[in-house]
């Protein structure tokens, strides 16, 4: 399975979405990647939202009623579930659509092959998106609403593929959507995350995940992205910094307890 649903309480409307924390690549997918093992390890280091799953689990266990988790069990280098699967995706032109053909530095990652891309999308992206949309529908049925907390992290320095090289890179970027992020949710998230450091809205990254089934159609679905600068919680060796992690977990708990 390319994803895992960690059950919460039936009375919780919250779903923590963790799309980019895994480094796992199936062997048959790895065989088609053009990078050698060292280059692939470095690309995974740069592109993986390291240890965000741990932060989500630590926070979820402290909240009553317990929120649900939807966790991607594959690397975003297999498919990126948060990118649009066509040229409507703004990063498509730099080879970073739903199926990456370029690395974060612009080097070839895989050969451009429409049939292989369709296979990856049908094998991994479609069931992922449908399962997450189904979970959102279940939360709506049970609680009359669903609240997605889209958890990410990003490096302190902009990677070459990023379109906004000179944007601010604050400790916390809060991504919002005009139709699916309420003022109250934004205020609560911004206040909770202020214990981590400066909070900036939609910079350097814009928006938050909403299933296409609900996007622009169902205002019972609200969503907010919490994008953490990695040096706020990670040490240079990749281990969790206890103080930084504690602040982030406290912020997530405050968001999820509302």
GROMACS .gro file of N, CA and C in nm, residues 154-238:
model
  255
  154UNK      N    1   1.055   2.245   0.488
  154UNK     CA    2   1.135   2.293   0.375
  154UNK      C    3   1.272   2.338   0.424
  155UNK      N    4   1.373   2.334   0.335
  155UNK     CA    5   1.509   2.370   0.377
  155UNK      C    6   1.524   2.521   0.395
  156UNK      N    7   1.627   2.557   0.470
  156UNK     CA    8   1.651   2.700   0.498
  156UNK      C    9   1.686   2.778   0.372
  157UNK      N   10   1.753   2.712   0.277
  157UNK     CA   11   1.792   2.778   0.151
  157UNK      C   12   1.707   2.724   0.037
  158UNK      N   13   1.668   2.813  -0.052
  158UNK     CA   14   1.584   2.774  -0.164
  158UNK      C   15   1.656   2.674  -0.254
  159UNK      N   16   1.584   2.572  -0.297
  159UNK     CA   17   1.636   2.478  -0.395
  159UNK      C   18   1.617   2.536  -0.536
  160UNK      N   19   1.697   2.488  -0.630
  160UNK     CA   20   1.701   2.549  -0.762
  160UNK      C   21   1.566   2.545  -0.834
  161UNK      N   22   1.485   2.443  -0.809
  161UNK     CA   23   1.358   2.430  -0.880
  161UNK      C   24   1.252   2.531  -0.833
  162UNK      N   25   1.270   2.587  -0.716
  162UNK     CA   26   1.166   2.673  -0.660
  162UNK      C   27   1.147   2.799  -0.744
  163UNK      N   28   1.023   2.836  -0.765
  163UNK     CA   29   0.992   2.947  -0.855
  163UNK      C   30   1.013   3.082  -0.790
  164UNK      N   31   1.015   3.087  -0.657
  164UNK     CA   32   1.024   3.215  -0.588
  164UNK      C   33   1.153   3.217  -0.504
  165UNK      N   34   1.264   3.237  -0.573
  165UNK     CA   35   1.395   3.223  -0.511
  165UNK      C   36   1.422   3.326  -0.402
  166UNK      N   37   1.358   3.441  -0.411
  166UNK     CA   38   1.388   3.549  -0.317
  166UNK      C   39   1.276   3.572  -0.215
  167UNK      N   40   1.186   3.477  -0.206
  167UNK     CA   41   1.078   3.488  -0.108
  167UNK      C   42   1.133   3.469   0.033
  168UNK      N   43   1.058   3.517   0.130
  168UNK     CA   44   1.094   3.495   0.270
  168UNK      C   45   1.094   3.346   0.301
  169UNK      N   46   1.179   3.306   0.395
  169UNK     CA   47   1.182   3.166   0.440
  169UNK      C   48   1.174   3.167   0.593
  170UNK      N   49   1.055   3.195   0.644
  170UNK     CA   50   1.036   3.210   0.789
  170UNK      C   51   1.038   3.074   0.858
  171UNK      N   52   1.045   3.072   0.990
  171UNK     CA   53   1.034   2.944   1.061
  171UNK      C   54   0.907   2.867   1.027
  172UNK      N   55   0.797   2.939   1.002
  172UNK     CA   56   0.671   2.871   0.967
  172UNK      C   57   0.605   2.945   0.852
  173UNK      N   58   0.577   2.871   0.746
  173UNK     CA   59   0.492   2.920   0.637
  173UNK      C   60   0.355   2.856   0.655
  174UNK      N   61   0.253   2.938   0.662
  174UNK     CA   62   0.115   2.888   0.671
  174UNK      C   63   0.052   2.906   0.533
  175UNK      N   64   0.017   2.794   0.470
  175UNK     CA   65  -0.046   2.800   0.339
  175UNK      C   66  -0.197   2.798   0.350
  176UNK      N   67  -0.261   2.888   0.276
  176UNK     CA   68  -0.407   2.899   0.283
  176UNK      C   69  -0.467   2.898   0.143
  177UNK      N   70  -0.593   2.862   0.137
  177UNK     CA   71  -0.671   2.865   0.014
  177UNK      C   72  -0.788   2.959   0.034
  178UNK      N   73  -0.817   3.040  -0.066
  178UNK     CA   74  -0.919   3.143  -0.050
  178UNK      C   75  -1.057   3.084  -0.020
  179UNK      N   76  -1.086   2.965  -0.071
  179UNK     CA   77  -1.217   2.904  -0.051
  179UNK      C   78  -1.223   2.807   0.066
  180UNK      N   79  -1.108   2.755   0.109
  180UNK     CA   80  -1.110   2.645   0.204
  180UNK      C   81  -1.031   2.672   0.332
  181UNK      N   82  -0.985   2.794   0.353
  181UNK     CA   83  -0.920   2.830   0.479
  181UNK      C   84  -0.995   2.946   0.539
  182UNK      N   85  -1.062   2.923   0.649
  182UNK     CA   86  -1.140   3.029   0.713
  182UNK      C   87  -1.047   3.124   0.788
  183UNK      N   88  -1.097   3.243   0.812
  183UNK     CA   89  -1.019   3.340   0.891
  183UNK      C   90  -0.991   3.286   1.030
  184UNK      N   91  -1.090   3.218   1.088
  184UNK     CA   92  -1.071   3.164   1.223
  184UNK      C   93  -0.963   3.058   1.227
  185UNK      N   94  -0.960   2.970   1.126
  185UNK     CA   95  -0.857   2.866   1.121
  185UNK      C   96  -0.720   2.928   1.102
  186UNK      N   97  -0.708   3.025   1.013
  186UNK     CA   98  -0.580   3.092   0.992
  186UNK      C   99  -0.532   3.161   1.120
  187UNK      N  100  -0.622   3.229   1.188
  187UNK     CA  101  -0.584   3.298   1.312
  187UNK      C  102  -0.537   3.199   1.418
  188UNK      N  103  -0.607   3.088   1.431
  188UNK     CA  104  -0.570   2.989   1.531
  188UNK      C  105  -0.435   2.926   1.500
  189UNK      N  106  -0.412   2.892   1.375
  189UNK     CA  107  -0.285   2.830   1.336
  189UNK      C  108  -0.171   2.928   1.352
  190UNK      N  109  -0.191   3.051   1.312
  190UNK     CA  110  -0.085   3.152   1.325
  190UNK      C  111  -0.050   3.177   1.470
  191UNK      N  112  -0.150   3.184   1.554
  191UNK     CA  113  -0.126   3.206   1.697
  191UNK      C  114  -0.053   3.086   1.758
  192UNK      N  115  -0.098   2.966   1.726
  192UNK     CA  116  -0.034   2.847   1.781
  192UNK      C  117   0.111   2.835   1.737
  193UNK      N  118   0.138   2.865   1.610
  193UNK     CA  119   0.273   2.848   1.555
  193UNK      C  120   0.369   2.959   1.593
  194UNK      N  121   0.318   3.065   1.654
  194UNK     CA  122   0.406   3.176   1.692
  194UNK      C  123   0.509   3.134   1.796
  195UNK      N  124   0.484   3.022   1.869
  195UNK     CA  125   0.584   2.974   1.966
  195UNK      C  126   0.706   2.917   1.894
  196UNK      N  127   0.694   2.885   1.765
  196UNK     CA  128   0.806   2.832   1.687
  196UNK      C  129   0.894   2.945   1.635
  197UNK      N  130   0.831   3.055   1.597
  197UNK     CA  131   0.903   3.168   1.541
  197UNK      C  132   0.810   3.248   1.452
  198UNK      N  133   0.868   3.332   1.368
  198UNK     CA  134   0.788   3.416   1.278
  198UNK      C  135   0.701   3.329   1.188
  199UNK      N  136   0.577   3.372   1.171
  199UNK     CA  137   0.481   3.302   1.086
  199UNK      C  138   0.446   3.394   0.969
  200UNK      N  139   0.459   3.343   0.847
  200UNK     CA  140   0.425   3.418   0.727
  200UNK      C  141   0.326   3.337   0.645
  201UNK      N  142   0.228   3.404   0.588
  201UNK     CA  143   0.122   3.337   0.513
  201UNK      C  144   0.160   3.329   0.364
  202UNK      N  145   0.152   3.209   0.309
  202UNK     CA  146   0.173   3.183   0.166
  202UNK      C  147   0.308   3.232   0.114
  203UNK      N  148   0.411   3.216   0.195
  203UNK     CA  149   0.547   3.250   0.152
  203UNK      C  150   0.647   3.172   0.236
  204UNK      N  151   0.733   3.095   0.169
  204UNK     CA  152   0.763   3.090   0.025
  204UNK      C  153   0.671   2.999  -0.056
  205UNK      N  154   0.582   2.923   0.009
  205UNK     CA  155   0.493   2.833  -0.065
  205UNK      C  156   0.348   2.874  -0.043
  206UNK      N  157   0.268   2.850  -0.146
  206UNK     CA  158   0.132   2.902  -0.148
  206UNK      C  159   0.033   2.786  -0.148
  207UNK      N  160  -0.074   2.802  -0.068
  207UNK     CA  161  -0.186   2.710  -0.076
  207UNK      C  162  -0.179   2.593   0.020
  208UNK      N  163  -0.277   2.507   0.010
  208UNK     CA  164  -0.290   2.392   0.098
  208UNK      C  165  -0.368   2.284   0.025
  209UNK      N  166  -0.352   2.159   0.067
  209UNK     CA  167  -0.414   2.048  -0.005
  209UNK      C  168  -0.564   2.039   0.026
  210UNK      N  169  -0.641   2.028  -0.080
  210UNK     CA  170  -0.784   1.996  -0.072
  210UNK      C  171  -0.809   1.891  -0.179
  211UNK      N  172  -0.874   1.780  -0.146
  211UNK     CA  173  -0.902   1.680  -0.250
  211UNK      C  174  -0.979   1.741  -0.366
  212UNK      N  175  -0.945   1.700  -0.488
  212UNK     CA  176  -1.011   1.756  -0.605
  212UNK      C  177  -1.162   1.731  -0.601
  213UNK      N  178  -1.204   1.624  -0.537
  213UNK     CA  179  -1.347   1.594  -0.523
  213UNK      C  180  -1.419   1.706  -0.449
  214UNK      N  181  -1.349   1.775  -0.360
  214UNK     CA  182  -1.411   1.877  -0.275
  214UNK      C  183  -1.368   2.019  -0.311
  215UNK      N  184  -1.260   2.032  -0.387
  215UNK     CA  185  -1.200   2.163  -0.410
  215UNK      C  186  -1.298   2.256  -0.482
  216UNK      N  187  -1.326   2.370  -0.418
  216UNK     CA  188  -1.415   2.469  -0.476
  216UNK      C  189  -1.561   2.428  -0.477
  217UNK      N  190  -1.594   2.313  -0.414
  217UNK     CA  191  -1.729   2.260  -0.421
  217UNK      C  192  -1.796   2.241  -0.285
  218UNK      N  193  -1.715   2.220  -0.183
  218UNK     CA  194  -1.773   2.181  -0.053
  218UNK      C  195  -1.708   2.262   0.057
  219UNK      N  196  -1.782   2.361   0.109
  219UNK     CA  197  -1.724   2.447   0.212
  219UNK      C  198  -1.725   2.383   0.350
  220UNK      N  199  -1.769   2.258   0.359
  220UNK     CA  200  -1.755   2.184   0.484
  220UNK      C  201  -1.611   2.135   0.502
  221UNK      N  202  -1.534   2.144   0.397
  221UNK     CA  203  -1.393   2.104   0.401
  221UNK      C  204  -1.307   2.229   0.416
  222UNK      N  205  -1.235   2.237   0.528
  222UNK     CA  206  -1.137   2.344   0.545
  222UNK      C  207  -0.998   2.282   0.552
  223UNK      N  208  -0.899   2.362   0.517
  223UNK     CA  209  -0.763   2.308   0.510
  223UNK      C  210  -0.663   2.420   0.534
  224UNK      N  211  -0.550   2.381   0.593
  224UNK     CA  212  -0.441   2.475   0.615
  224UNK      C  213  -0.309   2.398   0.605
  225UNK      N  214  -0.210   2.459   0.543
  225UNK     CA  215  -0.078   2.397   0.537
  225UNK      C  216   0.010   2.457   0.647
  226UNK      N  217   0.077   2.369   0.721
  226UNK     CA  218   0.179   2.409   0.817
  226UNK      C  219   0.312   2.361   0.761
  227UNK      N  220   0.393   2.454   0.714
  227UNK     CA  221   0.521   2.422   0.648
  227UNK      C  222   0.633   2.474   0.736
  228UNK      N  223   0.710   2.383   0.792
  228UNK     CA  224   0.812   2.414   0.892
  228UNK      C  225   0.950   2.424   0.828
  229UNK      N  226   1.020   2.531   0.857
  229UNK     CA  227   1.161   2.534   0.813
  229UNK      C  228   1.238   2.429   0.893
  230UNK      N  229   1.313   2.347   0.825
  230UNK     CA  230   1.367   2.227   0.888
  230UNK      C  231   1.463   2.256   1.003
  231UNK      N  232   1.531   2.368   0.999
  231UNK     CA  233   1.625   2.396   1.108
  231UNK      C  234   1.554   2.434   1.237
  232UNK      N  235   1.421   2.445   1.233
  232UNK     CA  236   1.346   2.471   1.357
  232UNK      C  237   1.329   2.346   1.440
  233UNK      N  238   1.351   2.228   1.379
  233UNK     CA  239   1.328   2.105   1.456
  233UNK      C  240   1.430   1.995   1.428
  234UNK      N  241   1.518   2.014   1.329
  234UNK     CA  242   1.617   1.912   1.294
  234UNK      C  243   1.758   1.959   1.325
  235UNK      N  244   1.840   1.869   1.376
  235UNK     CA  245   1.983   1.894   1.389
  235UNK      C  246   2.052   1.865   1.256
  236UNK      N  247   2.178   1.903   1.246
  236UNK     CA  248   2.253   1.883   1.122
  236UNK      C  249   2.263   1.736   1.084
  237UNK      N  250   2.262   1.646   1.182
  237UNK     CA  251   2.273   1.504   1.153
  237UNK      C  252   2.139   1.439   1.120
  238UNK      N  253   2.033   1.519   1.114
  238UNK     CA  254   1.901   1.468   1.080
  238UNK      C  255   1.818   1.423   1.198
   0.00000   0.00000   0.00000
